[in-house]
Short mmCIF file of C-alpha atoms (C1' of nucleotides) in Angstrom, two decimals:
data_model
loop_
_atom_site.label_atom_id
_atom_site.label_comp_id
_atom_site.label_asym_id
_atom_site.label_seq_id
_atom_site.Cartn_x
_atom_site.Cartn_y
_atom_site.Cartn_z
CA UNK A 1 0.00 0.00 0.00
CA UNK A 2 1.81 2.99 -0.96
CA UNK A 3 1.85 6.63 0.86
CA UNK A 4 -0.70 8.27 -1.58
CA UNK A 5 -3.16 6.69 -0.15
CA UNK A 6 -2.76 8.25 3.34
CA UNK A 7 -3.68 12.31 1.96
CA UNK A 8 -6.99 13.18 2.06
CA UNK A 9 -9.59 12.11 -0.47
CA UNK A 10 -12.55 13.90 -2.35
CA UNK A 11 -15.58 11.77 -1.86
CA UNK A 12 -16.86 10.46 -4.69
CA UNK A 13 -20.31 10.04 -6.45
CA UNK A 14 -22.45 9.98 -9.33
CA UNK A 15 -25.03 11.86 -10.46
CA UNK A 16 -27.96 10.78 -13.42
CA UNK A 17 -29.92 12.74 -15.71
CA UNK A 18 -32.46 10.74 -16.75
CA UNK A 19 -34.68 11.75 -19.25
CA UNK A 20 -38.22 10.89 -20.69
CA UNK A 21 -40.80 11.99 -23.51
CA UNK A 22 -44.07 11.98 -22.44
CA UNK A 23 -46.89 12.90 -25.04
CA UNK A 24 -44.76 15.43 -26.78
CA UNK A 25 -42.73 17.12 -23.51
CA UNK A 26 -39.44 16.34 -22.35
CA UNK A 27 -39.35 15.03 -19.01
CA UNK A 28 -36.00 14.88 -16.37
CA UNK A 29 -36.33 12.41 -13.43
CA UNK A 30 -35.64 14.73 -9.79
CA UNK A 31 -35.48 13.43 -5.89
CA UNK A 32 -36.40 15.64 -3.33
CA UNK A 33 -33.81 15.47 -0.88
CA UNK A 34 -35.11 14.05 2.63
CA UNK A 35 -31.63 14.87 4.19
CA UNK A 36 -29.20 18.07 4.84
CA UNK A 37 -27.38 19.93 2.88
CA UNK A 38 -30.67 20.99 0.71
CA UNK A 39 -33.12 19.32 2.64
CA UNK A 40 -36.98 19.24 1.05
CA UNK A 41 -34.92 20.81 -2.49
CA UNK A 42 -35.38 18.99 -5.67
CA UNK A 43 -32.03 17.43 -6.98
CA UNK A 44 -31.13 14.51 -9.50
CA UNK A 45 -30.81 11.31 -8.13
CA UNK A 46 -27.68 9.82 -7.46
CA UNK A 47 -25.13 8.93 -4.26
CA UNK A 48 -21.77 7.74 -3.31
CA UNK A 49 -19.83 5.19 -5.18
CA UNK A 50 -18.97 2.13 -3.57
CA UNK A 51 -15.68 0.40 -3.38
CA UNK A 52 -15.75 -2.45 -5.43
CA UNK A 53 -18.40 -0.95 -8.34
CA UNK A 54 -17.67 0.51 -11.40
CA UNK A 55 -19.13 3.90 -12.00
CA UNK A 56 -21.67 2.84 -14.25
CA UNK A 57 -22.87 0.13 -11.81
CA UNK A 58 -23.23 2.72 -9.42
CA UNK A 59 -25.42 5.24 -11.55
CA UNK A 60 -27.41 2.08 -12.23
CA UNK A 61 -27.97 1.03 -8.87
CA UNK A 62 -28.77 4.31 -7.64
CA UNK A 63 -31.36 4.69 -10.37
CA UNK A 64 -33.05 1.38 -9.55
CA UNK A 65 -33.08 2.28 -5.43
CA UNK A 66 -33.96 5.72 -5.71
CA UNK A 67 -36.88 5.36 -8.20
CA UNK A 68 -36.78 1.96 -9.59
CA UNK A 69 -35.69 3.15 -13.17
CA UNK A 70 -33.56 0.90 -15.70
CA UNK A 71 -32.81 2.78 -18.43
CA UNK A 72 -32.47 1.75 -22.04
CA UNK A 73 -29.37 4.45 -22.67
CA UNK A 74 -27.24 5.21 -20.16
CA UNK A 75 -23.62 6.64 -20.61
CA UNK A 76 -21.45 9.26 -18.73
CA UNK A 77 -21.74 12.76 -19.38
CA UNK A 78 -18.82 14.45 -17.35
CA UNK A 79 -17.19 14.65 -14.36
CA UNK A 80 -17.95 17.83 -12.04
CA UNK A 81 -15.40 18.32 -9.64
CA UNK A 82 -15.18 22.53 -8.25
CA UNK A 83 -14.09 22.19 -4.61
CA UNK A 84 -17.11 24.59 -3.43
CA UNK A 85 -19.85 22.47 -4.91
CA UNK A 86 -20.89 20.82 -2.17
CA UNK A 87 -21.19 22.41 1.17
CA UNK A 88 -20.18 19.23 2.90
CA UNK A 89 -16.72 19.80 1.90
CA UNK A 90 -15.08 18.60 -1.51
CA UNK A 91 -17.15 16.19 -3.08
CA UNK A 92 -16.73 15.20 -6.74
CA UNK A 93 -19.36 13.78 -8.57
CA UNK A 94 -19.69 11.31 -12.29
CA UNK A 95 -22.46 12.70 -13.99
CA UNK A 96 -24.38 10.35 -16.18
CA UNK A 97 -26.88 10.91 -19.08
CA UNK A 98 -29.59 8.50 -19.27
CA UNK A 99 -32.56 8.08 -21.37
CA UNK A 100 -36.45 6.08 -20.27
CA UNK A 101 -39.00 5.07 -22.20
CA UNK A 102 -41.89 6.52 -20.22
CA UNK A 103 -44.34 3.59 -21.18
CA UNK A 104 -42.36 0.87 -19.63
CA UNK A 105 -43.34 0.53 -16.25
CA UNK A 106 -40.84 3.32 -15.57
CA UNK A 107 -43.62 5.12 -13.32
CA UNK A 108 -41.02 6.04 -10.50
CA UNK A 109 -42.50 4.49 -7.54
CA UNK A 110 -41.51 6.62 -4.39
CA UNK A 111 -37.83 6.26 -3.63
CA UNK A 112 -37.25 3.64 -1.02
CA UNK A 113 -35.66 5.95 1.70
CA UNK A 114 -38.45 8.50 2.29
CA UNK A 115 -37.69 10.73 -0.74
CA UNK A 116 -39.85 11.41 -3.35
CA UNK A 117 -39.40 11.11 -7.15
CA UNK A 118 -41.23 13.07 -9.50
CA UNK A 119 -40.70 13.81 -13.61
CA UNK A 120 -40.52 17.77 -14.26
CA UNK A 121 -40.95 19.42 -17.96
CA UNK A 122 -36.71 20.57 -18.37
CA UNK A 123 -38.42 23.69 -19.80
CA UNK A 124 -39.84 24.43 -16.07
CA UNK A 125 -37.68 22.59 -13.30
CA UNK A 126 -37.24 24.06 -9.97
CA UNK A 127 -34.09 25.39 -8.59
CA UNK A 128 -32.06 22.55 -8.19
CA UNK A 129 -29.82 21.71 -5.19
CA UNK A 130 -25.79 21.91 -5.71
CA UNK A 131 -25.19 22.46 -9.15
CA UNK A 132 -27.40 19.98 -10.94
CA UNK A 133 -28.68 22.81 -12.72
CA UNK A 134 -25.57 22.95 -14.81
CA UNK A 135 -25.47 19.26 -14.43
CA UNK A 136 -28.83 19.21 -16.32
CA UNK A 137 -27.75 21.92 -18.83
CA UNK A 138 -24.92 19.86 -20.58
CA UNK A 139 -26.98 16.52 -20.35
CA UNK A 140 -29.02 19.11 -22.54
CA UNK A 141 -26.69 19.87 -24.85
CA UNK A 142 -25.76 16.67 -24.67
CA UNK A 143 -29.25 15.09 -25.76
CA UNK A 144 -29.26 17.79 -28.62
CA UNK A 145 -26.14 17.01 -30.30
CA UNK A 146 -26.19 13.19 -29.93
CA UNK A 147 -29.56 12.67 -31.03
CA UNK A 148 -28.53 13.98 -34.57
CA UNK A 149 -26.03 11.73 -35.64
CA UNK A 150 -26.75 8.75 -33.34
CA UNK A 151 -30.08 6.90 -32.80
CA UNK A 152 -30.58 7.20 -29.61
CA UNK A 153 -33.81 9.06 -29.68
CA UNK A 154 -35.59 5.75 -30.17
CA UNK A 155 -35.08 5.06 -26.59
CA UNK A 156 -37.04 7.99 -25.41
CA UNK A 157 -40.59 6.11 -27.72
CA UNK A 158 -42.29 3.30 -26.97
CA UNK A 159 -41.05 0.03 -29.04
CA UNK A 160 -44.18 0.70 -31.52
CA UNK A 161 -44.30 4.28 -32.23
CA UNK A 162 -45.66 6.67 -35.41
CA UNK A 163 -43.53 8.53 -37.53
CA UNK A 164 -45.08 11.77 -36.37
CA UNK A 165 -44.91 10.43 -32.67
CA UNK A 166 -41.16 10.50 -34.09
CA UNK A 167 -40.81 13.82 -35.89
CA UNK A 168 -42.40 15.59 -32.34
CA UNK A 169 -39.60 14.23 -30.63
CA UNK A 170 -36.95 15.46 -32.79
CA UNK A 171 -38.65 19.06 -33.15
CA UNK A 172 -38.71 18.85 -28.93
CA UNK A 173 -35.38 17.98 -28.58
CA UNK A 174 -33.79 20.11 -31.58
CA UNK A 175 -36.23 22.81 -30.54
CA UNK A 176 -36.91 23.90 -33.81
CA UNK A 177 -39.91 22.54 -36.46
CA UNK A 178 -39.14 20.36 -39.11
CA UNK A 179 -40.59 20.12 -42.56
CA UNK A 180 -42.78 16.26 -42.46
CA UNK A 181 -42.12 15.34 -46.15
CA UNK A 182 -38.62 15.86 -45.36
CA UNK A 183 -38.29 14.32 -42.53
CA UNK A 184 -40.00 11.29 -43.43
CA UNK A 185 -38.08 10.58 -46.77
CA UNK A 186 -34.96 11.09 -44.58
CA UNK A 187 -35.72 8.80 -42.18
CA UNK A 188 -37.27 5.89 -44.09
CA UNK A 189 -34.10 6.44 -46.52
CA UNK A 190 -31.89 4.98 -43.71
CA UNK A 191 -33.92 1.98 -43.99
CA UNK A 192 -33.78 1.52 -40.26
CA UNK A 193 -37.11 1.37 -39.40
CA UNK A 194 -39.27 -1.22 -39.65
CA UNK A 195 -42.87 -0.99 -40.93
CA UNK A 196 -45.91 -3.33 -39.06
CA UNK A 197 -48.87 -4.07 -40.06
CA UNK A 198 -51.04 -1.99 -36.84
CA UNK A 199 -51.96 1.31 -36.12
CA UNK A 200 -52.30 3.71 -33.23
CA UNK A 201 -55.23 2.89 -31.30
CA UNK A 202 -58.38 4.91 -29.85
CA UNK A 203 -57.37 8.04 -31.91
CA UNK A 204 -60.63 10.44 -33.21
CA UNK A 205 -58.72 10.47 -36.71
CA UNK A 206 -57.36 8.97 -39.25
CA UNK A 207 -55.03 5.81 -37.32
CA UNK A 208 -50.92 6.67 -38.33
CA UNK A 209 -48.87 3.14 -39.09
CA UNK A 210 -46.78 2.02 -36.37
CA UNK A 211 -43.23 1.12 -36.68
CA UNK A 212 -40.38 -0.26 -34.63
CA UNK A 213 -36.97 0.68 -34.76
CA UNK A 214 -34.35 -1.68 -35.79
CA UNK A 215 -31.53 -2.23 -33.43
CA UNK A 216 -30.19 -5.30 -35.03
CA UNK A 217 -29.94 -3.96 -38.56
CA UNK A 218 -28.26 -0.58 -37.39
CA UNK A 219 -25.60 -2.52 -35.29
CA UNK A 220 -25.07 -4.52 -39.23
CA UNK A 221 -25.18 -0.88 -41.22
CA UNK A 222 -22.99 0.60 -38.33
CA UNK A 223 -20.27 -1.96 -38.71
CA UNK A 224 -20.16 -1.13 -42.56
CA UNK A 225 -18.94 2.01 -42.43
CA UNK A 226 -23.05 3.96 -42.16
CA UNK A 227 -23.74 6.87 -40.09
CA UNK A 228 -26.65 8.02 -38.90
CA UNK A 229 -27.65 11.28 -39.24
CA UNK A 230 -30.68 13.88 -38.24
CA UNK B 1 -19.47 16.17 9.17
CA UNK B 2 -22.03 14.15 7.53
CA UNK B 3 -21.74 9.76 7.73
CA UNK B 4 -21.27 10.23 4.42
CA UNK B 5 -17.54 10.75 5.15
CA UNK B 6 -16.97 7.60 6.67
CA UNK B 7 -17.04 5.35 4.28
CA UNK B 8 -14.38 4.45 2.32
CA UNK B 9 -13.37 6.17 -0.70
CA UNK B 10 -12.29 5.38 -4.14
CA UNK B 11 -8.89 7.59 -4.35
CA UNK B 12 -8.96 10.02 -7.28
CA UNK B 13 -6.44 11.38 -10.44
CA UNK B 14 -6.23 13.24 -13.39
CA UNK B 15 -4.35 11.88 -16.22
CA UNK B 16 -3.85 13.85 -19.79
CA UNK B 17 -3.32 13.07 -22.89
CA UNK B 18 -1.19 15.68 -24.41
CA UNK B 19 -0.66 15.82 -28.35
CA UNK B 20 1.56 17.65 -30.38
CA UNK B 21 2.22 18.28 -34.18
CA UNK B 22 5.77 17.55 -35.19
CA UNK B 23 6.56 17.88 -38.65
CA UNK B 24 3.75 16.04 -39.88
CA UNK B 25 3.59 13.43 -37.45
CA UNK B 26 1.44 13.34 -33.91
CA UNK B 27 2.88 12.72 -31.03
CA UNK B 28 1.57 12.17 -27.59
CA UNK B 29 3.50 13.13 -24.25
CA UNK B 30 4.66 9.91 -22.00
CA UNK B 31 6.16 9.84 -19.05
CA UNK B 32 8.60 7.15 -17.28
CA UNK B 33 7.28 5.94 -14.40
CA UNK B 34 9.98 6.20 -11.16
CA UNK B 35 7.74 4.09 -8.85
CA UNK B 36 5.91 1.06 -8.18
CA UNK B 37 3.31 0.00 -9.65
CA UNK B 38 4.83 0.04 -13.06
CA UNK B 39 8.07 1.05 -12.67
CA UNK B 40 9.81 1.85 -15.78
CA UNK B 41 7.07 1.89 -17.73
CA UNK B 42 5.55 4.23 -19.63
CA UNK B 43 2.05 6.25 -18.82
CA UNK B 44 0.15 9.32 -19.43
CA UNK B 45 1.17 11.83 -17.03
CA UNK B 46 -1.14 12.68 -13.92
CA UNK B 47 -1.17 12.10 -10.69
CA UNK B 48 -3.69 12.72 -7.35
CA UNK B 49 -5.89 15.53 -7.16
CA UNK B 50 -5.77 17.64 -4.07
CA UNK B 51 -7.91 18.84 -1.76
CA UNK B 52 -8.36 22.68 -2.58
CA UNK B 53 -7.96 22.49 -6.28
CA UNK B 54 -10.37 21.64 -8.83
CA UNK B 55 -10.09 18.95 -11.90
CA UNK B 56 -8.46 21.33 -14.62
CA UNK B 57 -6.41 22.66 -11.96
CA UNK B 58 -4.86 18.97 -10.69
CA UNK B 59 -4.56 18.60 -14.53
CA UNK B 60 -2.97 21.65 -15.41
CA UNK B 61 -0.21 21.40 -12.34
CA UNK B 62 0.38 17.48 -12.84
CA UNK B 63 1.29 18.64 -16.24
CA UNK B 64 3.30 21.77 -14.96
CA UNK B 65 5.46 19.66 -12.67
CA UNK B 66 5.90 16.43 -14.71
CA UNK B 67 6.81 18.29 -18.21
CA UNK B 68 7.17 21.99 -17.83
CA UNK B 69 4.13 22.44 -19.84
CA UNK B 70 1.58 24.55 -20.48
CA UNK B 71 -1.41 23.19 -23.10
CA UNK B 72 -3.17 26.31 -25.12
CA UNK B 73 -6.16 23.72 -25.13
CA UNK B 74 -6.92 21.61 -22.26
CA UNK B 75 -10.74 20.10 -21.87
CA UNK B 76 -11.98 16.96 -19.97
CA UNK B 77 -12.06 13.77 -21.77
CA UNK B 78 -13.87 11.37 -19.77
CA UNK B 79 -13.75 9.38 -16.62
CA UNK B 80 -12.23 6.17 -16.16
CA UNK B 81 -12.93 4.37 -12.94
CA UNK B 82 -12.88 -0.14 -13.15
CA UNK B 83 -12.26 -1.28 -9.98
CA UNK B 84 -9.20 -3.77 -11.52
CA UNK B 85 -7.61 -0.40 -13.47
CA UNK B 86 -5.02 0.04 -10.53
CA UNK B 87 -3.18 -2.59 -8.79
CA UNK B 88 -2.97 -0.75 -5.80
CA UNK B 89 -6.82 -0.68 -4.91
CA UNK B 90 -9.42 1.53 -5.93
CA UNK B 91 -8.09 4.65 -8.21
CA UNK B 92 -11.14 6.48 -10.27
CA UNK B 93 -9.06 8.50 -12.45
CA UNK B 94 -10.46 11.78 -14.71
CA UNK B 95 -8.78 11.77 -18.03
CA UNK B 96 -7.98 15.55 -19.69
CA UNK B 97 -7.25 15.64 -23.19
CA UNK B 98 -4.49 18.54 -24.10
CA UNK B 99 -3.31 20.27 -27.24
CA UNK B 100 0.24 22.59 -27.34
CA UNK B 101 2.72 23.62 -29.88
CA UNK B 102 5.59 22.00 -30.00
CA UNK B 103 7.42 25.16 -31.29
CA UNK B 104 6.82 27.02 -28.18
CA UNK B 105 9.16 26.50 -25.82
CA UNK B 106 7.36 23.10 -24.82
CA UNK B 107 10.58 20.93 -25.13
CA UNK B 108 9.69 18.96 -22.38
CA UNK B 109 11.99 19.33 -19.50
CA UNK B 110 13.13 16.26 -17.98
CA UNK B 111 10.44 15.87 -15.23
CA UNK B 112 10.79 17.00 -11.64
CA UNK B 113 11.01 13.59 -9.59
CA UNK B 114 13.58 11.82 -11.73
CA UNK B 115 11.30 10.62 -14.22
CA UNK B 116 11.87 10.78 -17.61
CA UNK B 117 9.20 12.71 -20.30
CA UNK B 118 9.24 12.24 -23.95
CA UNK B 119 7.13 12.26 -26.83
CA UNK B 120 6.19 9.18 -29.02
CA UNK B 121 4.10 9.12 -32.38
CA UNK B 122 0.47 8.18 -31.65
CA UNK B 123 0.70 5.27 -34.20
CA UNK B 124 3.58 3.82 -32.59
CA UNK B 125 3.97 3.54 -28.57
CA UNK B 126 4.86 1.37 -26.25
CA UNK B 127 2.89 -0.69 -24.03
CA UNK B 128 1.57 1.86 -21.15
CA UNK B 129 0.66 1.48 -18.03
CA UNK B 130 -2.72 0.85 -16.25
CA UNK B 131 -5.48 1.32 -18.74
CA UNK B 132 -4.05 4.18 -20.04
CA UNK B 133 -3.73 2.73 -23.68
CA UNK B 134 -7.79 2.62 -23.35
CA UNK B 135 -6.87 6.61 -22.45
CA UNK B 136 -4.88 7.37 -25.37
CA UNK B 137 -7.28 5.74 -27.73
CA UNK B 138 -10.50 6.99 -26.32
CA UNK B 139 -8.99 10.85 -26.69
CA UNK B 140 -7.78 9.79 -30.48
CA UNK B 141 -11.16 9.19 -31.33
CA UNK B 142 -12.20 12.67 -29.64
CA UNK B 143 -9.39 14.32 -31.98
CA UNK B 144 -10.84 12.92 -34.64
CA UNK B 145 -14.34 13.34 -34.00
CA UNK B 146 -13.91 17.67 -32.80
CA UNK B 147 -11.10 18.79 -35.37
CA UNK B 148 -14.15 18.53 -37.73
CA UNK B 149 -16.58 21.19 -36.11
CA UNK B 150 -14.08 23.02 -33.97
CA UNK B 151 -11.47 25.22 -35.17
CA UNK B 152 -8.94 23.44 -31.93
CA UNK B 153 -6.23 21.90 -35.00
CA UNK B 154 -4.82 25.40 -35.01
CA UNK B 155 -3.38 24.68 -30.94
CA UNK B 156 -1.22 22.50 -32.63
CA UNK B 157 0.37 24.64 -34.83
CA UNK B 158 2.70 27.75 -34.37
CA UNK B 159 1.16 31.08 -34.37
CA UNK B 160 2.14 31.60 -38.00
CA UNK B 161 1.51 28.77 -40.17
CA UNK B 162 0.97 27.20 -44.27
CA UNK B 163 -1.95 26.17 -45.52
CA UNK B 164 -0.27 22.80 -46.16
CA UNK B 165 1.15 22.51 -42.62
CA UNK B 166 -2.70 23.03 -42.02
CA UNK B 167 -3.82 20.23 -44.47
CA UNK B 168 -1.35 18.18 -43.48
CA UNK B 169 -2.40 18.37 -40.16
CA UNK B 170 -5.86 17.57 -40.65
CA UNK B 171 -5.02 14.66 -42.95
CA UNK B 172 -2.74 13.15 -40.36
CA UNK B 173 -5.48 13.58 -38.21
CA UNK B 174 -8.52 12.46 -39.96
CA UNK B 175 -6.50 9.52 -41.33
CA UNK B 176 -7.08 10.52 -44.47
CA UNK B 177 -5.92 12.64 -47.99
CA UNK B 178 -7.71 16.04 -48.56
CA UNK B 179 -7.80 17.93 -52.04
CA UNK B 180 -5.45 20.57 -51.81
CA UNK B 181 -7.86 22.82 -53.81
CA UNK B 182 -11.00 22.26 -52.02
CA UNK B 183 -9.36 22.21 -48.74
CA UNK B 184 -7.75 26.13 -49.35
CA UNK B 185 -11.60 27.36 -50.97
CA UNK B 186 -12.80 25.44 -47.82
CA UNK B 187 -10.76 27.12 -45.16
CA UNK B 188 -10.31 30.25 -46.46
CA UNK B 189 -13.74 30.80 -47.63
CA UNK B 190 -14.84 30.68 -43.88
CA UNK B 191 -12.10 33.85 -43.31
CA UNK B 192 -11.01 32.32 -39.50
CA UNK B 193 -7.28 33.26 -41.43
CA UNK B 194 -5.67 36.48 -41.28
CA UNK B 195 -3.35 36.56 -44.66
CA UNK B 196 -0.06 37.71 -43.54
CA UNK B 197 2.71 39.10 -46.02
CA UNK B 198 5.32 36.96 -44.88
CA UNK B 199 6.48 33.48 -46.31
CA UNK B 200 8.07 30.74 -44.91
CA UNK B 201 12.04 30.62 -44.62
CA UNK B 202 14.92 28.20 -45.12
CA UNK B 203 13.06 26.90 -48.03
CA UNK B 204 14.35 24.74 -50.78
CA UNK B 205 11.60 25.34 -53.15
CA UNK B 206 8.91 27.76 -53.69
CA UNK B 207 8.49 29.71 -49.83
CA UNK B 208 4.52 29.29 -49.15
CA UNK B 209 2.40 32.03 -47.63
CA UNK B 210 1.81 32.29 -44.29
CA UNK B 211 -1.54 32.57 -41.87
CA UNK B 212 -2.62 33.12 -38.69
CA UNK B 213 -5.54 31.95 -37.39
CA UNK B 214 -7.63 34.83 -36.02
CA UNK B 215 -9.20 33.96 -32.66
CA UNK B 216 -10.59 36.98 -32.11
CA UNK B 217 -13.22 36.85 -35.18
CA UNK B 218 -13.63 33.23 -35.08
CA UNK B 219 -15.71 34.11 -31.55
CA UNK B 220 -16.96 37.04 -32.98
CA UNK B 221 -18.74 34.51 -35.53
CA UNK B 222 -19.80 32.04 -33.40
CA UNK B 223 -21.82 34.10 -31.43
CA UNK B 224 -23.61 34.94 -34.64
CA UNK B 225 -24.61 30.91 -35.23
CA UNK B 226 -21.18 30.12 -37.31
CA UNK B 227 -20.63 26.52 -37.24
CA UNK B 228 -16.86 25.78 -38.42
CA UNK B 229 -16.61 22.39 -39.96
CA UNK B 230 -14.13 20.81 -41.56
"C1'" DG C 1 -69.99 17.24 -43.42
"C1'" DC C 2 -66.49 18.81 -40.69
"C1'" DA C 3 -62.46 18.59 -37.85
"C1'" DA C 4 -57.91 16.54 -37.33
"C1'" DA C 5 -54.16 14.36 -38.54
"C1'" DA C 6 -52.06 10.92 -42.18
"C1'" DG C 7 -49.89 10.48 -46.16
"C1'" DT C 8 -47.51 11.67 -50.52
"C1'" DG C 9 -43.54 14.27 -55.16
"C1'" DT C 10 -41.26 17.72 -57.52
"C1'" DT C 11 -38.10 21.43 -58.22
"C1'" DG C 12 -34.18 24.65 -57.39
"C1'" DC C 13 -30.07 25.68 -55.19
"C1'" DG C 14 -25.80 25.14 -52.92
"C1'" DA C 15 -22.16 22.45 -51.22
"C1'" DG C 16 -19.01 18.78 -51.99
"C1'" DT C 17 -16.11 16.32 -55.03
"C1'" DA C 18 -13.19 15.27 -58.80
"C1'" DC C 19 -9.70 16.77 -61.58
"C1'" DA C 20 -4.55 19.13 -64.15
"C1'" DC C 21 -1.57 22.61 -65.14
"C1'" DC C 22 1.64 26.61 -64.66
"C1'" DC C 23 4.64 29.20 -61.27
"C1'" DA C 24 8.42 30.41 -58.17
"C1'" DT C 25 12.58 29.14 -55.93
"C1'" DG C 26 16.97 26.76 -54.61
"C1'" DC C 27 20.46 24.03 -55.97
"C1'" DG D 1 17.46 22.99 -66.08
"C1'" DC D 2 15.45 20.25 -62.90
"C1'" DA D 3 13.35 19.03 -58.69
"C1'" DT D 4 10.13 20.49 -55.23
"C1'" DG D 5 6.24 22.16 -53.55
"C1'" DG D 6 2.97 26.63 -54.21
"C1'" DG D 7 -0.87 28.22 -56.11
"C1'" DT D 8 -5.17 28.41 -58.96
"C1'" DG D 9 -10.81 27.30 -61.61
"C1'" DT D 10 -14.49 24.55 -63.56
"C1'" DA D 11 -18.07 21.13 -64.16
"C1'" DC D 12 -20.89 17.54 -62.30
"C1'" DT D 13 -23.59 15.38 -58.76
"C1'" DC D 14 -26.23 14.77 -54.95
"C1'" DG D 15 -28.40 15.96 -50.81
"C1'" DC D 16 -31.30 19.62 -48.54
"C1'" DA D 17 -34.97 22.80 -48.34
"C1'" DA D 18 -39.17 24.70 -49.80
"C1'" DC D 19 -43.68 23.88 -50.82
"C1'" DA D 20 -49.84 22.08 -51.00
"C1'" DC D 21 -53.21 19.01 -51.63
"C1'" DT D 22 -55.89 14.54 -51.08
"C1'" DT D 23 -57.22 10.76 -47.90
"C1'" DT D 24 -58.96 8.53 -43.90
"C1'" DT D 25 -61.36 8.38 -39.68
"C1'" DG D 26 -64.35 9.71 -35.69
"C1'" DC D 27 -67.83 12.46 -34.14
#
DNA sequence: GCAAAAGTGTTGCGAGTACACCCATGC
DNA sequence: GCATGGGTGTACTCGCAACACTTTTGC
């Protein structure tokens, strides 16, 4: 055991933004803090990291006890480590970047130690405890330049989803409108998605096809050189 | 003092990857390691954060005191924290990805603590230390990926510079032969370069023109929505 | 029959790519 | 005078953006 390991350590944790589409609005999962420093403020969820996980095992755990969420994305954002960010003293934490499909069961049930869990519109969160609020801001950015050139927006739908269920998600996210001929010629160009024989249910017009993206046949196209894009 | 603090913790570094531009070829900074574990070996400089001093700071200093350098680009690259990385026991380590000019003074003193520095070509190192080779290739593929839509190749050159040193560059980069024609309309068509009326010296040919890349204007435009790209 | 969203093609423009020759300089 | 790199313009192609009307369904 050598003598670095006898200075003083930052703690360590990790932090997840997790976020959802819900009917058109972009949703971030928050905890309301049950203990001090920020007691009764809205954070993200996250915690310490234990000794013998790997960073990624800890978002994931923390997701699943906080608000019993397993994420279909999940990948790490950046590391925020300003000695006066927590009040506690110097606490660095992983920030993750994770993304829900809402219809899964992924209703947050109350977190299991007393806090509570709730999805907020990232167009109207509250202030946010420590600096999650800057946390939140590059899992923003984040979100808006991935989603153009990698396919990760599929993970925000349900498996079976319309092209126009599609096209909202990208105008959300991109915050900007896009043109529907053009989008779907784009996007059934790629030949990624694949086309079923149902339609939405129990709408009071016209029923859009349902599709289903891919994965297997992007992984293939990937491999060959393809790239997504918008 | 929260419990918080009594657990134990993971212990925590920076590590960088420092590139440079020699004469066509990239090169990455190693160091010689003077102590166990890996003695002799070769890694990415770094070393334990302290207390009072944030990420870029521990970066920044490690890099200071180990080389007797100072990057003019320095961002975080990304987080690396497996249990198994270190031999010693738990080491989460935040990995900073750094671009100088080799013409400035940035010679690379022989490091503080009896160490030796030196700089390798990226396409042929030695076997490094830890996971660091996972390091090195991780902040490659960043390279890569940001020369493209951020004007940061210019770090690597000296102030005053040929459009083929440019090309060159990016080619080495990007892995890759440009067109010498479109790559001058290209660059110059975005007017990021200030045309001096000086040419290059010592010259056994035809002395080329040089540029400087004008930092000033290239924020100027950026605010206005400029995207640079290739 | 009306409201609401689904679905569907064509055209023009601009950016990217491919491509070859003469010029200036040092030796 | 020859070797070495510097410097320059055009034509084609393809992807992107703009744009409006008909169809289906539920009420």
């Amino acid at each position: 055991m050598s003598h670095t390991y006898e200075y003083p350590r930052p703690a360590l944790t990790v932090d997840c933004v997790v976020f959802g589409m819900d009917e058109g609005d972009l949703k971030v999962l928050l905890i309301q803090r049950g203990v001090e420093p920020f007691v009764g403020k809205w954070a993200l969820p996250g915690g310490f990291v234990r000794m013998e996980e790997s960073l990624e095992d800890a978002a994931r755990r923390e997701l699943a006890e906080e608000a019993g969420i397993r994420p279909s994305h999940l990948e790490q954002l950046y590391t925020f480590g300003e000695p006066s960010r927590d009040p506690r003293g110097r606490v660095v934490t992983v920030a993750y970047f994770a993304l829900v499909k809402l219809s899964d069961h992924n209703v947050v049930h109350a977190a299991t130690d007393a806090r509570e869990a709730a999805w907020f519109s990232v167009w109207d969160t509250p202030k946010l405890a420590f600096d999650h609020s800057d946390v939140l801001a590059t899992a923003l950015q984040r979100l808006k330049g991935k989603v153009r050139y990698q396919p990760i927006g599929f993970e925000l739908l349900p498996p079976k989803f319309t092209l126009t269920q599609l096209q909202r998600l990208y105008e959300v996210i991109l915050e900007r409108e896009l043109d529907k001929r053009n989008f779907r010629k784009k996007i059934l160009s790629m030949d990624l998605l694949e086309e079923l024989d149902e339609v939405e249910q129990d709408v009071s017009h016209r029923a859009a096809r349902l599709y289903r993206f891919d994965h297997k046949k992007y992984k293939q196209l990937e491999k060959a050189g393809f790239n997504f894009e918008l």
